[in-house]
Amino acid sequence: MPNDTNMYSEEQRVEPFEIVVVRSFYDGGSLSKRLGVVSLDDFANLFEVRELLGRKYPSRFHSQEVKGVVDQLLLEQSLF
């Protein structure tokens, strides 16, 4: 397991999920559409990647903003 210093420097190089969402917001349409979702498998892939990133970069991917994004995607998935 990497030490905390190495993980922190690695986390700093990752573009925060929140920035991607804000950038997508200005493109218009539903969040899932803005993230390129065209099938239920795409939703599953997004959730899988979010979970992977949450394990690898917990300080970036376990925030209220990310929870809001996941909740919105779950809602859109249920309406898909």
CSV table of N, CA and C in Angstrom, one decimal:
chain,number,residue,atom,x,y,z
A,1,MET,N,0.8,-1.2,0.0
A,1,MET,CA,0.0,0.0,0.0
A,1,MET,C,0.9,1.2,0.0
A,2,PRO,N,0.6,2.2,-0.9
A,2,PRO,CA,1.4,3.4,-0.9
A,2,PRO,C,1.3,4.2,0.3
A,3,ASN,N,2.3,5.0,0.7
A,3,ASN,CA,2.2,5.9,1.8
A,3,ASN,C,1.3,7.1,1.5
A,4,ASP,N,0.9,7.8,2.6
A,4,ASP,CA,-0.1,8.9,2.4
A,4,ASP,C,0.5,10.0,1.5
A,5,THR,N,1.8,10.3,1.6
A,5,THR,CA,2.4,11.4,0.8
A,5,THR,C,2.3,11.1,-0.7
A,6,ASN,N,2.6,9.8,-1.1
A,6,ASN,CA,2.5,9.5,-2.5
A,6,ASN,C,1.1,9.5,-3.0
A,7,MET,N,0.2,9.0,-2.2
A,7,MET,CA,-1.2,9.0,-2.6
A,7,MET,C,-1.7,10.4,-2.8
A,8,TYR,N,-1.3,11.3,-1.9
A,8,TYR,CA,-1.8,12.7,-2.0
A,8,TYR,C,-1.3,13.3,-3.2
A,9,SER,N,0.0,13.1,-3.6
A,9,SER,CA,0.5,13.8,-4.8
A,9,SER,C,-0.1,13.1,-6.0
A,10,GLU,N,-0.5,11.9,-6.0
A,10,GLU,CA,-1.2,11.2,-7.1
A,10,GLU,C,-2.6,11.8,-7.2
A,11,GLU,N,-3.2,12.0,-6.1
A,11,GLU,CA,-4.6,12.5,-6.1
A,11,GLU,C,-4.6,13.9,-6.7
A,12,GLN,N,-3.6,14.7,-6.4
A,12,GLN,CA,-3.5,16.1,-7.0
A,12,GLN,C,-3.5,16.1,-8.5
A,13,ARG,N,-3.0,15.0,-9.1
A,13,ARG,CA,-2.9,15.0,-10.6
A,13,ARG,C,-4.2,14.6,-11.2
A,14,VAL,N,-5.2,14.1,-10.4
A,14,VAL,CA,-6.5,13.6,-11.0
A,14,VAL,C,-7.4,14.8,-11.1
A,15,GLU,N,-8.0,15.0,-12.2
A,15,GLU,CA,-9.0,16.1,-12.4
A,15,GLU,C,-10.2,15.7,-11.5
A,16,PRO,N,-10.6,16.6,-10.6
A,16,PRO,CA,-11.7,16.3,-9.7
A,16,PRO,C,-13.0,16.1,-10.5
A,17,PHE,N,-13.7,15.1,-10.1
A,17,PHE,CA,-15.0,14.7,-10.7
A,17,PHE,C,-15.9,15.9,-10.8
A,18,GLU,N,-15.9,16.7,-9.8
A,18,GLU,CA,-16.8,17.9,-9.7
A,18,GLU,C,-16.5,18.8,-10.9
A,19,ILE,N,-15.3,19.0,-11.3
A,19,ILE,CA,-14.9,19.9,-12.4
A,19,ILE,C,-15.5,19.3,-13.7
A,20,VAL,N,-15.4,18.0,-13.9
A,20,VAL,CA,-16.0,17.4,-15.1
A,20,VAL,C,-17.5,17.6,-15.1
A,21,VAL,N,-18.2,17.5,-14.0
A,21,VAL,CA,-19.6,17.7,-14.0
A,21,VAL,C,-20.0,19.1,-14.3
A,22,VAL,N,-19.2,20.1,-13.7
A,22,VAL,CA,-19.5,21.5,-14.0
A,22,VAL,C,-19.3,21.8,-15.4
A,23,ARG,N,-18.2,21.3,-16.0
A,23,ARG,CA,-18.0,21.5,-17.4
A,23,ARG,C,-19.1,20.9,-18.3
A,24,SER,N,-19.6,19.7,-17.9
A,24,SER,CA,-20.7,19.0,-18.6
A,24,SER,C,-22.0,19.8,-18.5
A,25,PHE,N,-22.2,20.5,-17.3
A,25,PHE,CA,-23.4,21.3,-17.1
A,25,PHE,C,-23.6,22.3,-18.2
A,26,TYR,N,-22.5,22.9,-18.6
A,26,TYR,CA,-22.6,24.0,-19.6
A,26,TYR,C,-22.8,23.5,-21.0
A,27,ASP,N,-22.7,22.2,-21.2
A,27,ASP,CA,-22.9,21.6,-22.5
A,27,ASP,C,-24.4,21.3,-22.8
A,28,GLY,N,-25.2,21.4,-21.7
A,28,GLY,CA,-26.6,21.2,-21.8
A,28,GLY,C,-27.1,19.7,-21.9
A,29,GLY,N,-28.4,19.5,-21.7
A,29,GLY,CA,-28.9,18.2,-21.7
A,29,GLY,C,-28.8,17.5,-20.3
A,30,SER,N,-29.3,16.3,-20.2
A,30,SER,CA,-29.3,15.6,-18.9
A,30,SER,C,-27.8,15.2,-18.6
A,31,LEU,N,-27.6,15.0,-17.3
A,31,LEU,CA,-26.2,14.6,-16.9
A,31,LEU,C,-25.7,13.4,-17.6
A,32,SER,N,-26.6,12.4,-17.7
A,32,SER,CA,-26.1,11.1,-18.3
A,32,SER,C,-25.8,11.4,-19.8
A,33,LYS,N,-26.6,12.2,-20.5
A,33,LYS,CA,-26.3,12.5,-21.9
A,33,LYS,C,-25.0,13.2,-22.0
A,34,ARG,N,-24.8,14.2,-21.1
A,34,ARG,CA,-23.5,15.0,-21.1
A,34,ARG,C,-22.3,14.1,-20.8
A,35,LEU,N,-22.5,13.0,-20.1
A,35,LEU,CA,-21.4,12.1,-19.8
A,35,LEU,C,-21.3,11.0,-20.9
A,36,GLY,N,-22.1,11.0,-21.9
A,36,GLY,CA,-22.0,10.1,-23.0
A,36,GLY,C,-22.7,8.8,-22.8
A,37,VAL,N,-23.7,8.7,-21.9
A,37,VAL,CA,-24.5,7.5,-21.7
A,37,VAL,C,-25.5,7.3,-22.8
A,38,VAL,N,-25.4,6.1,-23.5
A,38,VAL,CA,-26.4,5.8,-24.5
A,38,VAL,C,-27.0,4.4,-24.2
A,39,SER,N,-26.6,3.7,-23.1
A,39,SER,CA,-27.2,2.4,-22.8
A,39,SER,C,-27.2,2.2,-21.3
A,40,LEU,N,-27.9,1.2,-20.8
A,40,LEU,CA,-27.8,0.8,-19.4
A,40,LEU,C,-26.4,0.4,-19.0
A,41,ASP,N,-25.8,-0.3,-20.0
A,41,ASP,CA,-24.4,-0.7,-19.7
A,41,ASP,C,-23.5,0.5,-19.4
A,42,ASP,N,-23.7,1.6,-20.1
A,42,ASP,CA,-23.0,2.8,-19.9
A,42,ASP,C,-23.1,3.3,-18.5
A,43,PHE,N,-24.4,3.3,-18.0
A,43,PHE,CA,-24.6,3.6,-16.6
A,43,PHE,C,-23.8,2.7,-15.6
A,44,ALA,N,-23.9,1.5,-15.9
A,44,ALA,CA,-23.1,0.5,-15.0
A,44,ALA,C,-21.6,0.8,-15.1
A,45,ASN,N,-21.1,1.1,-16.3
A,45,ASN,CA,-19.7,1.5,-16.4
A,45,ASN,C,-19.3,2.7,-15.6
A,46,LEU,N,-20.2,3.7,-15.7
A,46,LEU,CA,-20.0,5.0,-14.9
A,46,LEU,C,-19.9,4.7,-13.4
A,47,PHE,N,-20.8,3.9,-12.9
A,47,PHE,CA,-20.9,3.6,-11.5
A,47,PHE,C,-19.7,2.7,-11.1
A,48,GLU,N,-19.2,1.8,-11.9
A,48,GLU,CA,-18.1,1.0,-11.7
A,48,GLU,C,-16.8,1.9,-11.6
A,49,VAL,N,-16.7,2.8,-12.5
A,49,VAL,CA,-15.5,3.7,-12.5
A,49,VAL,C,-15.5,4.6,-11.3
A,50,ARG,N,-16.7,5.1,-11.0
A,50,ARG,CA,-16.8,5.9,-9.8
A,50,ARG,C,-16.4,5.2,-8.5
A,51,GLU,N,-16.8,3.9,-8.4
A,51,GLU,CA,-16.4,3.1,-7.2
A,51,GLU,C,-14.9,2.9,-7.2
A,52,LEU,N,-14.3,2.6,-8.4
A,52,LEU,CA,-12.9,2.3,-8.5
A,52,LEU,C,-12.1,3.6,-8.0
A,53,LEU,N,-12.6,4.7,-8.6
A,53,LEU,CA,-11.9,6.0,-8.2
A,53,LEU,C,-12.1,6.3,-6.8
A,54,GLY,N,-13.3,6.0,-6.2
A,54,GLY,CA,-13.5,6.2,-4.8
A,54,GLY,C,-12.6,5.4,-3.9
A,55,ARG,N,-12.3,4.2,-4.3
A,55,ARG,CA,-11.3,3.4,-3.6
A,55,ARG,C,-9.9,3.9,-3.7
A,56,LYS,N,-9.5,4.4,-4.9
A,56,LYS,CA,-8.2,4.8,-5.2
A,56,LYS,C,-7.9,6.2,-4.7
A,57,TYR,N,-8.9,7.1,-4.8
A,57,TYR,CA,-8.8,8.5,-4.5
A,57,TYR,C,-9.9,8.9,-3.5
A,58,PRO,N,-9.9,8.4,-2.3
A,58,PRO,CA,-11.1,8.6,-1.4
A,58,PRO,C,-11.3,10.1,-1.1
A,59,SER,N,-10.3,10.9,-1.0
A,59,SER,CA,-10.5,12.3,-0.6
A,59,SER,C,-11.2,13.1,-1.7
A,60,ARG,N,-11.1,12.6,-3.0
A,60,ARG,CA,-11.7,13.3,-4.1
A,60,ARG,C,-13.1,12.8,-4.4
A,61,PHE,N,-13.4,11.5,-4.1
A,61,PHE,CA,-14.6,10.9,-4.6
A,61,PHE,C,-15.5,10.5,-3.5
A,62,HIS,N,-15.4,10.9,-2.3
A,62,HIS,CA,-16.3,10.7,-1.2
A,62,HIS,C,-16.8,12.0,-0.7
A,63,SER,N,-17.3,12.8,-1.5
A,63,SER,CA,-17.8,14.2,-1.1
A,63,SER,C,-19.3,14.3,-1.4
A,64,GLN,N,-19.9,15.3,-0.8
A,64,GLN,CA,-21.3,15.5,-1.0
A,64,GLN,C,-21.6,15.8,-2.5
A,65,GLU,N,-20.7,16.5,-3.2
A,65,GLU,CA,-20.9,16.8,-4.6
A,65,GLU,C,-21.0,15.6,-5.4
A,66,VAL,N,-20.1,14.6,-5.2
A,66,VAL,CA,-20.1,13.4,-5.9
A,66,VAL,C,-21.3,12.6,-5.6
A,67,LYS,N,-21.7,12.6,-4.3
A,67,LYS,CA,-23.0,11.9,-3.9
A,67,LYS,C,-24.1,12.5,-4.7
A,68,GLY,N,-24.2,13.8,-4.9
A,68,GLY,CA,-25.3,14.4,-5.7
A,68,GLY,C,-25.2,14.0,-7.1
A,69,VAL,N,-24.1,13.8,-7.7
A,69,VAL,CA,-23.9,13.4,-9.1
A,69,VAL,C,-24.4,11.9,-9.2
A,70,VAL,N,-24.0,11.1,-8.3
A,70,VAL,CA,-24.4,9.7,-8.3
A,70,VAL,C,-25.9,9.6,-8.1
A,71,ASP,N,-26.5,10.3,-7.2
A,71,ASP,CA,-28.0,10.3,-7.0
A,71,ASP,C,-28.7,10.8,-8.3
A,72,GLN,N,-28.2,11.8,-9.0
A,72,GLN,CA,-28.8,12.2,-10.2
A,72,GLN,C,-28.7,11.1,-11.3
A,73,LEU,N,-27.5,10.5,-11.4
A,73,LEU,CA,-27.4,9.4,-12.4
A,73,LEU,C,-28.3,8.2,-12.1
A,74,LEU,N,-28.5,7.9,-10.8
A,74,LEU,CA,-29.4,6.8,-10.4
A,74,LEU,C,-30.8,7.2,-10.8
A,75,LEU,N,-31.2,8.4,-10.6
A,75,LEU,CA,-32.5,8.9,-11.0
A,75,LEU,C,-32.7,8.7,-12.6
A,76,GLU,N,-31.7,9.2,-13.3
A,76,GLU,CA,-31.8,9.2,-14.8
A,76,GLU,C,-31.8,7.7,-15.3
A,77,GLN,N,-31.0,6.9,-14.6
A,77,GLN,CA,-31.0,5.5,-14.9
A,77,GLN,C,-32.4,4.8,-14.8
A,78,SER,N,-33.1,5.2,-13.7
A,78,SER,CA,-34.4,4.6,-13.4
A,78,SER,C,-35.4,5.1,-14.5
A,79,LEU,N,-35.1,6.2,-15.1
A,79,LEU,CA,-36.0,6.8,-16.1
A,79,LEU,C,-35.6,6.4,-17.6
A,80,PHE,N,-34.5,5.7,-17.7
A,80,PHE,CA,-33.9,5.4,-19.0
A,80,PHE,C,-34.8,4.4,-19.8
